[in-house]
Every structure is written in structure tokens, then in C-alpha cells.
Amino acid sequence: MPETRTPETEERTRDRVLQAVLEEGPVSAAELGESLGFTPAAVRRHLDALSRQGLVEVKLIASQGSGAGRPARRYVLSHRGQAKLGNDYLDLASEALTELRNAAGDDAVAAFAARRFRAMEERYRPLVEAAGEDVSARADVLAKALAEDGFVGYTRDVGANLPEAMQSIQLCQGHCPIQGLASEFPDFCEEETKTFARLLGVDVRRLSTLARGGHVCTTHVPVGRHKTPQRAEKRTRIKINKQERLR
């Protein structure tokens, strides 16, 4: 006799789909089905349900080929979906920071954000420095540390065909636990960017943030001028796969 799927099991399965969109997005329904082991019909059913709840949305990505075909449909978390994952205390934190700003001014909020990221920097620095002087290797370690802290961090090679001095990577974060707070208090994004620059030892530039409406936080990291030869083959293969998922 076939097993009846309970509502609780259905909800847990849907949470798995939501988590996969968070970690892999922008991602196609076919790619989700393959990674989760679902049939195309099953994964689309869950995606449709998550779309109706406002937790995921479709992003149209132009084809990378020479033809003028229809843009590819890729799923990403909506702002409501981001808020669903770990923002329980943000309202209270926002009220507290608003009171701090009203009582002591904007500089007090900036100082608070700086202290918060100094603590993160102290935790990450031994890990990053153990990777050596290669900026790309340091960025890989930083991305892994961010992923372990719930930021869904990963790196992506860009400009591989450019002259070596112009090559760079992107340090990406698919989730921001304080997204709502950073939207109201941009000092948090600014201090995080400064922290990345200090850890990596190069000037970095923030290209997009979840707090400002992006689907991922993306930081440009120049590596060509500081590049050492022969990055690890495994890391290169991971980045190629990530690029393929974004096409």
C-alpha cells in the first residue's frame, strides 16, 4: 500500500526546495530537480507553491549564446523568502538602533557596526591568513567561513580571458541574516566591505547587496596583480560549475 504523504512531510520537502534556491540561485527548475532528486513535475509543484507564498520569484536571464532566444527562467529568493530565514529579532534590533541614533547620533550607529565586524574579523583572520598570500585562496577560505555562519558564501571567477593584471573574482553571499537591518542602517554593509578588504589585503568594491534590492551580495575582488600560479584544481572546478548554473 503506498505511503500517504503527511502535511508535515510536504512542508519539510518544500523547505528543502527553498533552502536549495537560497544556496544555488539563480537556478532553474531542472537544476533543482537534479540536485534534490525530484521529478520535474514535483519540483515545479513546490516552486509554484513557494511562488504563491511570495517566497521565491523568477529572474529572467538573457542567453549567453549568439542567438536571440527567449531569456532563461531562473528562481531566486524574494525579499520575503530572505526574511523567512532567520530574521526573528530584527524588529527589536531595529528599534534599539533607532533609539541609539536618536540619543547619540549616526556616529554611534556606525561605531556599533564597526565593533560588530571587528569581532567577525578577529574570528576569520586566523583562517584567512592560514591560506597564505594568494588573494584567491584567501577569498575561498573567507567564503567558506561566511557559508558556515549562514551567509551562503561562495566565490566565482570572472574575466578569465582578460589580461592577468585585470583578472578578478566575485565574493558572493546568497543570504544576509540582517538584511532588513542593513536596509535601514547601511553602515553594516559599509563595515562589512571594509572588513573584507582588510582580510583579503586588497581594495574591494561592493557591486550589489541584498539590502539594496539585489538577489545576492556581490563583492568585486581584484586578484590579477597579486596572483600566484596554479590554483587548486578542485576549487577551479567548483567555480566553473557555479558559473554554468548561472547561465
Coordinates of C-alpha atoms in Angstrom, one line a residue:
M1 CA 0.0 0.0 0.0
P2 CA 1.6 3.3 -1.0
E3 CA 2.6 5.6 1.8
T4 CA 0.5 8.7 2.3
R5 CA 2.5 12.0 2.4
T6 CA 1.6 14.0 5.5
P7 CA 1.3 17.8 5.5
E8 CA 4.4 17.9 7.8
T9 CA 6.5 15.9 5.3
E10 CA 5.2 18.1 2.4
E11 CA 6.3 21.2 4.4
R12 CA 9.7 19.8 5.1
T13 CA 10.2 19.0 1.4
R14 CA 9.2 22.5 0.5
D15 CA 11.6 23.9 3.0
R16 CA 14.4 21.8 1.3
V17 CA 13.4 23.4 -2.1
L18 CA 13.5 26.9 -0.5
Q19 CA 16.9 26.2 1.0
A20 CA 18.2 24.9 -2.3
V21 CA 17.0 28.1 -4.1
L22 CA 18.8 30.1 -1.4
E23 CA 22.1 28.2 -1.9
E24 CA 22.1 27.8 -5.7
G25 CA 20.0 30.6 -7.0
P26 CA 19.6 31.9 -9.6
V27 CA 18.8 28.3 -10.5
S28 CA 16.5 26.6 -13.0
A29 CA 13.8 24.1 -12.1
A30 CA 15.6 21.4 -13.9
E31 CA 18.8 22.1 -11.9
L32 CA 16.9 22.0 -8.7
G33 CA 15.3 18.7 -9.6
E34 CA 18.6 17.2 -10.4
S35 CA 20.3 18.3 -7.2
L36 CA 17.4 17.3 -4.9
G37 CA 16.5 14.1 -6.7
F38 CA 12.9 15.3 -7.6
T39 CA 11.0 14.7 -10.8
P40 CA 10.4 17.9 -12.9
A41 CA 6.7 17.8 -12.1
A42 CA 7.4 17.6 -8.3
V43 CA 10.0 20.4 -8.2
R44 CA 7.7 22.7 -10.3
R45 CA 4.8 22.0 -7.9
H46 CA 6.9 23.1 -4.9
L47 CA 8.2 26.1 -6.8
D48 CA 4.7 27.1 -7.8
A49 CA 3.6 26.9 -4.1
L50 CA 6.6 28.9 -2.9
S51 CA 5.9 31.5 -5.6
R52 CA 2.3 31.8 -4.4
Q53 CA 3.5 32.3 -0.9
G54 CA 5.8 35.1 -2.2
L55 CA 9.0 33.3 -1.0
V56 CA 10.6 32.8 -4.4
E57 CA 10.4 34.7 -7.7
V58 CA 11.6 34.2 -11.3
K59 CA 14.5 36.1 -12.7
L60 CA 14.9 36.2 -16.5
I61 CA 18.5 35.8 -17.6
A62 CA 19.5 36.5 -21.2
S63 CA 21.0 33.7 -23.2
Q64 CA 24.8 33.7 -23.4
G65 CA 24.8 32.4 -26.9
S66 CA 24.8 34.5 -30.1
G67 CA 21.1 33.9 -30.9
A68 CA 18.3 36.0 -29.7
G69 CA 16.4 33.3 -27.9
R70 CA 13.9 33.6 -25.1
P71 CA 15.6 34.6 -21.7
A72 CA 16.1 31.6 -19.4
R73 CA 13.9 31.4 -16.2
R74 CA 15.9 31.2 -13.0
Y75 CA 14.5 31.1 -9.5
V76 CA 15.8 33.3 -6.6
L77 CA 14.6 34.0 -3.1
S78 CA 12.3 37.0 -2.8
H79 CA 12.8 39.5 0.0
R80 CA 10.0 37.7 1.9
G81 CA 11.9 34.5 1.4
Q82 CA 15.1 36.0 2.8
A83 CA 13.1 37.4 5.8
K84 CA 11.7 33.9 6.5
L85 CA 15.2 32.5 7.1
G86 CA 16.4 33.8 10.4
N87 CA 15.2 37.4 11.0
D88 CA 13.2 36.8 14.2
Y89 CA 14.9 39.5 16.2
L90 CA 15.4 42.2 13.6
D91 CA 12.4 44.3 14.6
L92 CA 13.8 44.6 18.1
A93 CA 17.3 45.3 16.9
S94 CA 16.0 48.0 14.6
E95 CA 14.1 49.7 17.4
A96 CA 17.2 49.6 19.6
L97 CA 19.4 51.1 16.9
T98 CA 16.9 53.8 16.2
E99 CA 16.9 54.7 19.8
L100 CA 20.7 54.7 19.8
R101 CA 20.7 57.0 16.7
N102 CA 18.2 59.4 18.3
A103 CA 20.1 59.6 21.5
A104 CA 23.7 59.7 20.3
G105 CA 23.6 60.3 16.6
D106 CA 24.6 58.5 13.4
D107 CA 28.2 58.1 14.5
A108 CA 27.1 55.9 17.4
V109 CA 25.4 53.5 15.0
A110 CA 28.5 53.5 12.8
A111 CA 30.7 52.7 15.8
F112 CA 28.4 49.9 16.8
A113 CA 28.5 48.4 13.3
A114 CA 32.3 48.7 13.3
R115 CA 32.6 46.8 16.6
R116 CA 30.4 44.0 15.3
F117 CA 32.5 43.4 12.2
R118 CA 35.8 43.8 14.1
A119 CA 34.6 40.8 16.1
M120 CA 33.9 38.9 12.9
E121 CA 37.3 39.9 11.5
E122 CA 39.1 38.6 14.6
R123 CA 37.4 35.2 14.2
Y124 CA 38.1 34.9 10.5
R125 CA 41.6 36.3 10.3
P126 CA 43.5 33.2 11.5
L127 CA 41.6 31.1 8.9
V128 CA 42.3 33.5 6.1
E129 CA 45.9 34.0 6.9
A130 CA 46.5 30.3 7.0
A131 CA 45.6 30.3 3.3
G132 CA 48.8 32.2 2.5
E133 CA 49.3 35.3 0.4
D134 CA 47.3 34.3 -2.6
V135 CA 44.2 36.5 -2.7
S136 CA 42.1 33.9 -4.5
A137 CA 42.8 31.3 -1.9
R138 CA 42.1 33.7 0.9
A139 CA 38.8 34.6 -0.7
D140 CA 37.9 30.9 -0.9
V141 CA 38.5 30.5 2.8
L142 CA 36.6 33.6 3.6
A143 CA 33.6 32.4 1.5
K144 CA 33.7 29.1 3.4
A145 CA 33.7 30.8 6.7
L146 CA 30.8 33.0 5.6
A147 CA 28.9 29.9 4.5
E148 CA 29.4 28.2 7.8
D149 CA 28.0 31.3 9.5
G150 CA 24.8 31.2 7.4
F151 CA 25.7 33.8 4.7
V152 CA 25.8 31.1 1.9
G153 CA 29.2 32.4 0.8
Y154 CA 30.9 31.3 -2.4
T155 CA 33.4 32.7 -4.9
R156 CA 33.1 33.0 -8.7
D157 CA 35.9 33.6 -11.2
V158 CA 35.3 36.4 -13.7
G159 CA 37.3 37.9 -16.5
A160 CA 39.3 34.7 -17.1
N161 CA 40.0 35.8 -20.7
L162 CA 41.3 39.3 -19.6
P163 CA 45.0 40.1 -19.2
E164 CA 46.2 38.7 -15.9
A165 CA 46.5 42.1 -14.3
M166 CA 42.8 42.7 -14.8
Q167 CA 41.5 39.3 -13.6
S168 CA 39.2 39.2 -10.6
I169 CA 36.8 37.1 -8.6
Q170 CA 33.4 37.8 -7.0
L171 CA 32.8 37.0 -3.4
C172 CA 29.1 36.3 -3.1
Q173 CA 26.7 35.9 -0.2
G174 CA 23.3 34.4 -1.0
H175 CA 21.8 35.2 2.4
C176 CA 22.0 38.1 4.8
P177 CA 20.7 37.3 8.3
I178 CA 20.4 41.1 9.0
Q179 CA 19.1 42.2 5.6
G180 CA 16.2 44.2 7.0
L181 CA 18.6 45.9 9.4
A182 CA 21.2 46.7 6.8
S183 CA 18.4 48.2 4.6
E184 CA 17.7 50.8 7.3
F185 CA 21.3 51.2 8.5
P186 CA 23.7 51.0 5.6
D187 CA 26.7 51.3 8.0
F188 CA 26.5 47.5 8.3
C189 CA 27.1 46.9 4.6
E190 CA 29.9 49.5 4.6
E191 CA 31.7 48.0 7.5
E192 CA 31.4 44.5 6.1
T193 CA 33.0 45.7 2.9
K194 CA 35.9 47.3 4.8
T195 CA 36.3 44.0 6.8
F196 CA 36.6 42.0 3.6
A197 CA 39.3 44.4 2.3
R198 CA 41.3 44.1 5.4
L199 CA 41.1 40.3 5.5
L200 CA 42.0 39.9 1.8
G201 CA 44.6 42.6 1.8
V202 CA 43.3 44.3 -1.4
D203 CA 40.8 47.1 -2.2
V204 CA 37.4 45.5 -2.9
R205 CA 34.3 47.0 -4.3
R206 CA 30.7 46.1 -3.4
L207 CA 28.7 45.6 -6.7
S208 CA 25.3 44.6 -5.2
T209 CA 23.7 43.9 -1.9
L210 CA 20.5 42.2 -0.8
A211 CA 19.8 45.2 1.4
R212 CA 19.5 47.4 -1.7
G213 CA 17.4 45.0 -3.7
G214 CA 20.0 42.7 -5.2
H215 CA 19.4 38.9 -5.4
V216 CA 22.9 38.3 -3.9
C217 CA 25.5 40.4 -2.2
T218 CA 28.5 40.6 -4.6
T219 CA 31.9 41.9 -3.8
H220 CA 34.5 42.5 -6.6
V221 CA 37.9 41.3 -5.5
P222 CA 40.9 42.0 -7.9
V223 CA 43.3 39.1 -7.9
G224 CA 45.4 39.5 -11.1
R225 CA 48.1 41.8 -9.7
H226 CA 48.5 39.5 -6.7
K227 CA 48.0 36.2 -8.4
T228 CA 50.2 33.2 -7.7
P229 CA 50.2 30.3 -10.3
Q230 CA 48.3 27.1 -10.2
R231 CA 45.2 27.5 -8.0
A232 CA 43.9 24.2 -6.7
E233 CA 42.2 22.2 -9.4
K234 CA 39.2 21.3 -7.2
R235 CA 38.4 24.9 -6.4
T236 CA 38.6 25.9 -10.1
R237 CA 36.2 23.1 -11.0
I238 CA 33.7 24.2 -8.4
K239 CA 33.7 27.7 -9.7
I240 CA 33.2 26.6 -13.3
N241 CA 30.1 24.6 -12.2
K242 CA 28.8 27.6 -10.3
Q243 CA 29.1 29.8 -13.5
E244 CA 27.3 27.1 -15.5
R245 CA 24.4 27.2 -13.1
L246 CA 24.1 31.0 -13.6
R247 CA 23.8 30.7 -17.4

